mmCIF file of C-alpha atoms in Angstrom:
data_model
loop_
_atom_site.group_PDB
_atom_site.id
_atom_site.type_symbol
_atom_site.label_atom_id
_atom_site.label_comp_id
_atom_site.label_asym_id
_atom_site.label_seq_id
_atom_site.Cartn_x
_atom_site.Cartn_y
_atom_site.Cartn_z
ATOM 1 C CA UNK A 1 -15.506 -8.237 1.991
ATOM 2 C CA UNK A 2 -12.962 -6.167 1.517
ATOM 3 C CA UNK A 3 -11.504 -8.566 -0.860
ATOM 4 C CA UNK A 4 -14.756 -9.315 -2.610
ATOM 5 C CA UNK A 5 -15.740 -5.719 -2.607
ATOM 6 C CA UNK A 6 -12.020 -4.815 -4.500
ATOM 7 C CA UNK A 7 -12.079 -7.945 -6.729
ATOM 8 C CA UNK A 8 -15.776 -6.425 -8.027
ATOM 9 C CA UNK A 9 -14.418 -3.119 -8.500
ATOM 10 C CA UNK A 10 -11.184 -3.874 -9.677
ATOM 11 C CA UNK A 11 -12.551 -6.560 -12.375
ATOM 12 C CA UNK A 12 -15.519 -3.690 -13.212
ATOM 13 C CA UNK A 13 -13.234 -1.558 -14.524
ATOM 14 C CA UNK A 14 -11.817 -3.769 -16.719
ATOM 15 C CA UNK A 15 -8.657 -4.774 -14.750
ATOM 16 C CA UNK A 16 -8.161 -8.889 -15.094
ATOM 17 C CA UNK A 17 -8.041 -9.683 -11.193
ATOM 18 C CA UNK A 18 -8.867 -12.430 -9.272
ATOM 19 C CA UNK A 19 -9.340 -12.854 -5.502
ATOM 20 C CA UNK A 20 -7.846 -15.790 -3.473
ATOM 21 C CA UNK A 21 -8.866 -17.672 0.257
ATOM 22 C CA UNK A 22 -5.795 -20.071 0.138
ATOM 23 C CA UNK A 23 -6.850 -21.743 3.130
ATOM 24 C CA UNK A 24 -9.851 -21.752 5.610
ATOM 25 C CA UNK A 25 -11.725 -23.824 8.038
ATOM 26 C CA UNK A 26 -15.347 -23.903 9.499
ATOM 27 C CA UNK A 27 -17.822 -22.292 6.701
ATOM 28 C CA UNK A 28 -16.646 -21.173 3.321
ATOM 29 C CA UNK A 29 -18.668 -18.263 3.529
ATOM 30 C CA UNK A 30 -15.771 -15.958 2.769
ATOM 31 C CA UNK A 31 -14.409 -18.446 -0.408
ATOM 32 C CA UNK A 32 -17.729 -17.978 -1.292
ATOM 33 C CA UNK A 33 -18.087 -14.373 -1.905
ATOM 34 C CA UNK A 34 -15.633 -14.125 -3.750
ATOM 35 C CA UNK A 35 -16.719 -16.497 -6.062
ATOM 36 C CA UNK A 36 -19.597 -14.641 -6.443
ATOM 37 C CA UNK A 37 -17.276 -11.158 -6.678
ATOM 38 C CA UNK A 38 -15.491 -12.827 -9.381
ATOM 39 C CA UNK A 39 -18.771 -13.581 -11.804
ATOM 40 C CA UNK A 40 -17.011 -17.584 -12.273
ATOM 41 C CA UNK A 41 -13.712 -16.217 -13.455
ATOM 42 C CA UNK A 42 -12.549 -18.982 -10.511
ATOM 43 C CA UNK A 43 -14.094 -22.404 -9.711
ATOM 44 C CA UNK A 44 -14.901 -22.391 -5.906
ATOM 45 C CA UNK A 45 -12.305 -24.621 -5.390
ATOM 46 C CA UNK A 46 -9.331 -23.214 -7.177
ATOM 47 C CA UNK A 47 -10.208 -19.552 -5.413
ATOM 48 C CA UNK A 48 -10.428 -22.039 -2.142
ATOM 49 C CA UNK A 49 -8.479 -25.187 -2.687
ATOM 50 C CA UNK A 50 -7.740 -25.902 1.119
ATOM 51 C CA UNK A 51 -11.063 -25.917 3.260
ATOM 52 C CA UNK A 52 -10.829 -27.645 6.677
ATOM 53 C CA UNK A 53 -14.686 -28.286 8.268
ATOM 54 C CA UNK A 54 -13.777 -28.058 11.922
ATOM 55 C CA UNK A 55 -14.158 -23.906 12.752
ATOM 56 C CA UNK A 56 -10.481 -23.670 14.486
ATOM 57 C CA UNK A 57 -7.277 -22.696 13.519
ATOM 58 C CA UNK A 58 -6.775 -23.945 10.074
ATOM 59 C CA UNK A 59 -3.286 -25.988 10.689
ATOM 60 C CA UNK A 60 -5.196 -27.965 13.756
ATOM 61 C CA UNK A 61 -8.568 -28.519 11.671
ATOM 62 C CA UNK A 62 -6.342 -29.292 9.000
ATOM 63 C CA UNK A 63 -4.504 -31.867 11.461
ATOM 64 C CA UNK A 64 -7.751 -33.192 12.180
ATOM 65 C CA UNK A 65 -8.576 -34.353 8.878
ATOM 66 C CA UNK A 66 -5.013 -36.285 8.644
ATOM 67 C CA UNK A 67 -3.861 -33.865 6.863
ATOM 68 C CA UNK A 68 -0.326 -31.166 6.296
ATOM 69 C CA UNK A 69 -0.562 -28.215 4.296
ATOM 70 C CA UNK A 70 2.645 -27.000 3.760
ATOM 71 C CA UNK A 71 3.941 -23.218 2.729
ATOM 72 C CA UNK A 72 4.896 -24.879 -0.734
ATOM 73 C CA UNK A 73 1.826 -26.066 -0.950
ATOM 74 C CA UNK A 74 -0.126 -22.996 -0.092
ATOM 75 C CA UNK A 75 1.631 -20.925 -2.779
ATOM 76 C CA UNK A 76 1.929 -23.503 -5.868
ATOM 77 C CA UNK A 77 -2.010 -22.405 -6.872
ATOM 78 C CA UNK A 78 -1.427 -18.387 -5.861
ATOM 79 C CA UNK A 79 1.707 -18.628 -7.867
ATOM 80 C CA UNK A 80 -0.586 -20.545 -10.968
ATOM 81 C CA UNK A 81 -3.491 -17.912 -10.853
ATOM 82 C CA UNK A 82 -0.587 -15.162 -11.026
ATOM 83 C CA UNK A 83 0.064 -16.540 -14.927
ATOM 84 C CA UNK A 84 -3.565 -15.893 -15.651
ATOM 85 C CA UNK A 85 -3.895 -12.679 -14.138
ATOM 86 C CA UNK A 86 -2.633 -9.048 -13.621
ATOM 87 C CA UNK A 87 -3.605 -8.954 -10.371
ATOM 88 C CA UNK A 88 -4.563 -11.281 -7.634
ATOM 89 C CA UNK A 89 -5.461 -10.348 -4.275
ATOM 90 C CA UNK A 90 -4.722 -13.366 -1.289
ATOM 91 C CA UNK A 91 -7.020 -13.011 1.780
ATOM 92 C CA UNK A 92 -5.686 -14.854 4.868
ATOM 93 C CA UNK A 93 -7.386 -16.282 7.696
ATOM 94 C CA UNK A 94 -7.027 -15.719 11.476
ATOM 95 C CA UNK A 95 -4.546 -13.102 11.897
ATOM 96 C CA UNK A 96 -0.742 -12.512 10.673
ATOM 97 C CA UNK A 97 0.532 -14.600 12.771
ATOM 98 C CA UNK A 98 -2.216 -17.229 12.660
ATOM 99 C CA UNK A 99 -1.017 -20.760 11.888
ATOM 100 C CA UNK A 100 -2.268 -21.678 8.245
ATOM 101 C CA UNK A 101 -0.432 -24.995 8.239
ATOM 102 C CA UNK A 102 2.577 -26.573 8.996
ATOM 103 C CA UNK A 103 5.864 -24.209 9.903
ATOM 104 C CA UNK A 104 3.701 -20.801 8.096
ATOM 105 C CA UNK A 105 1.605 -18.284 8.610
ATOM 106 C CA UNK A 106 -0.068 -15.575 6.828
ATOM 107 C CA UNK A 107 3.368 -13.162 7.295
ATOM 108 C CA UNK A 108 4.716 -16.069 5.394
ATOM 109 C CA UNK A 109 2.855 -15.952 2.119
ATOM 110 C CA UNK A 110 3.467 -11.616 2.419
ATOM 111 C CA UNK A 111 7.093 -12.329 2.725
ATOM 112 C CA UNK A 112 7.266 -15.350 -0.056
ATOM 113 C CA UNK A 113 4.777 -13.553 -2.767
ATOM 114 C CA UNK A 114 6.500 -10.165 -1.774
ATOM 115 C CA UNK A 115 3.168 -8.508 -1.605
ATOM 116 C CA UNK A 116 1.570 -5.286 -0.385
ATOM 117 C CA UNK A 117 -0.065 -6.165 3.135
ATOM 118 C CA UNK A 118 -3.407 -4.780 3.822
ATOM 119 C CA UNK A 119 -4.576 -4.608 7.500
ATOM 120 C CA UNK A 120 -8.267 -4.841 7.816
ATOM 121 C CA UNK A 121 -10.042 -4.659 11.194
ATOM 122 C CA UNK A 122 -12.969 -3.308 13.138
ATOM 123 C CA UNK A 123 -13.468 0.163 13.929
ATOM 124 C CA UNK A 124 -13.590 -0.220 17.830
ATOM 125 C CA UNK A 125 -11.504 -0.393 20.487
ATOM 126 C CA UNK A 126 -8.659 -2.482 20.757
ATOM 127 C CA UNK A 127 -7.848 -2.091 16.943
ATOM 128 C CA UNK A 128 -4.925 0.197 17.458
ATOM 129 C CA UNK A 129 -3.194 -1.868 19.588
ATOM 130 C CA UNK A 130 -4.022 -4.701 17.523
ATOM 131 C CA UNK A 131 -3.094 -2.705 14.374
ATOM 132 C CA UNK A 132 0.255 -1.320 15.921
ATOM 133 C CA UNK A 133 1.309 -5.385 17.004
ATOM 134 C CA UNK A 134 0.383 -6.573 13.430
ATOM 135 C CA UNK A 135 2.844 -4.255 12.182
ATOM 136 C CA UNK A 136 5.158 -4.583 14.675
ATOM 137 C CA UNK A 137 5.338 -8.697 13.775
ATOM 138 C CA UNK A 138 5.824 -7.429 9.813
ATOM 139 C CA UNK A 139 9.623 -7.309 7.844
ATOM 140 C CA UNK A 140 10.238 -3.551 8.219
ATOM 141 C CA UNK A 141 10.173 -3.328 4.522
ATOM 142 C CA UNK A 142 6.736 -5.173 4.116
ATOM 143 C CA UNK A 143 5.836 -2.539 7.432
ATOM 144 C CA UNK A 144 6.703 0.665 5.156
ATOM 145 C CA UNK A 145 4.101 -0.776 2.309
ATOM 146 C CA UNK A 146 1.935 -1.638 4.810
ATOM 147 C CA UNK A 147 -1.919 -0.308 4.278
ATOM 148 C CA UNK A 148 -4.647 -0.206 6.916
ATOM 149 C CA UNK A 149 -8.522 0.152 6.612
ATOM 150 C CA UNK A 150 -10.738 0.779 9.254
ATOM 151 C CA UNK A 151 -14.250 -0.779 8.533
ATOM 152 C CA UNK A 152 -17.061 0.696 10.795
ATOM 153 C CA UNK A 153 -18.626 -2.026 13.041
ATOM 154 C CA UNK A 154 -22.431 -1.773 13.144
ATOM 155 C CA UNK A 155 -22.794 -0.406 16.543
ATOM 156 C CA UNK A 156 -19.851 2.110 16.697
ATOM 157 C CA UNK A 157 -18.183 3.013 20.476
ATOM 158 C CA UNK A 158 -16.138 5.764 21.683
ATOM 159 C CA UNK A 159 -12.971 5.624 19.820
ATOM 160 C CA UNK A 160 -14.597 5.005 16.585
ATOM 161 C CA UNK A 161 -14.017 7.990 15.371
ATOM 162 C CA UNK A 162 -10.453 8.405 17.047
ATOM 163 C CA UNK A 163 -8.488 5.903 15.945
ATOM 164 C CA UNK A 164 -7.319 6.249 12.701
ATOM 165 C CA UNK A 165 -5.705 9.508 14.261
ATOM 166 C CA UNK A 166 -4.277 8.338 17.008
ATOM 167 C CA UNK A 167 -2.798 5.385 14.346
ATOM 168 C CA UNK A 168 -1.592 8.174 12.211
ATOM 169 C CA UNK A 169 0.317 9.358 15.360
ATOM 170 C CA UNK A 170 2.538 5.791 15.298
ATOM 171 C CA UNK A 171 2.404 4.643 12.211
ATOM 172 C CA UNK A 172 3.797 6.088 8.634
ATOM 173 C CA UNK A 173 1.281 3.376 7.013
ATOM 174 C CA UNK A 174 -2.091 4.385 4.630
ATOM 175 C CA UNK A 175 -4.967 4.641 6.801
ATOM 176 C CA UNK A 176 -8.222 4.320 5.098
ATOM 177 C CA UNK A 177 -11.660 4.066 6.641
ATOM 178 C CA UNK A 178 -14.709 2.805 5.029
ATOM 179 C CA UNK A 179 -18.457 2.762 6.192
ATOM 180 C CA UNK A 180 -20.392 -0.546 7.075
ATOM 181 C CA UNK A 181 -21.204 -2.414 4.578
ATOM 182 C CA UNK A 182 -23.762 -5.169 4.407
ATOM 183 C CA UNK A 183 -23.151 -8.634 2.363
ATOM 184 C CA UNK A 184 -24.780 -6.864 -0.418
ATOM 185 C CA UNK A 185 -22.150 -4.385 -0.157
ATOM 186 C CA UNK A 186 -24.851 -1.540 0.093
ATOM 187 C CA UNK A 187 -23.178 2.434 0.034
ATOM 188 C CA UNK A 188 -20.044 0.072 -2.006
ATOM 189 C CA UNK A 189 -20.428 2.538 -4.624
ATOM 190 C CA UNK A 190 -20.222 6.152 -3.180
ATOM 191 C CA UNK A 191 -17.526 8.275 -3.691
ATOM 192 C CA UNK A 192 -15.511 7.738 -0.447
ATOM 193 C CA UNK A 193 -16.222 3.926 -0.696
ATOM 194 C CA UNK A 194 -14.383 4.567 -4.051
ATOM 195 C CA UNK A 195 -11.843 7.235 -3.775
ATOM 196 C CA UNK A 196 -10.500 4.396 -0.895
ATOM 197 C CA UNK A 197 -10.951 1.538 -3.198
ATOM 198 C CA UNK A 198 -8.715 3.202 -6.014
ATOM 199 C CA UNK A 199 -6.170 3.754 -3.495
ATOM 200 C CA UNK A 200 -5.560 0.792 -1.971
ATOM 201 C CA UNK A 201 -5.136 -0.721 -5.273
ATOM 202 C CA UNK A 202 -3.560 2.300 -7.004
ATOM 203 C CA UNK A 203 -5.301 2.756 -10.190
#
């Protein structure tokens, strides 16, 4: 949802931006959301060149279909898109270390692309551990550039109001919070949301 929102935000402001979900398994809803956010600037297959049917880790889903995706294959369409657009957002799948293909994960994509990591998680109990482990898994030079976005859950718990402050004690990363957004991006044009999106993409 955040990737689609960022793409829509950038393009509405005249930035030649693209959003990709290179690999996914199970339903293709994330890729379709990016396609809608870009108003047809890329086809669904350009946005999501590797789609596997089984709702399991992409590595295993690909093997079920007797396919093998290598890092070089995942990078090729991203780099081709970079030649056509000024900003390219790349959405991972399953978390930083979840295997996307043969011997690579989202961390490998971040490093190969020299990307700025944006770590997105629901603002609920357990998110502090989740975020800190993700930051720890990033190489130091990428960890220092990382941005954290806490997305409000549909049912906030006792930790929702305190997680951002607690995370700030343990990390130097920028921490942002977004209110609950539905698939139609309700509340996405609020001043708070616009400020957060602007800060995430630094425009």
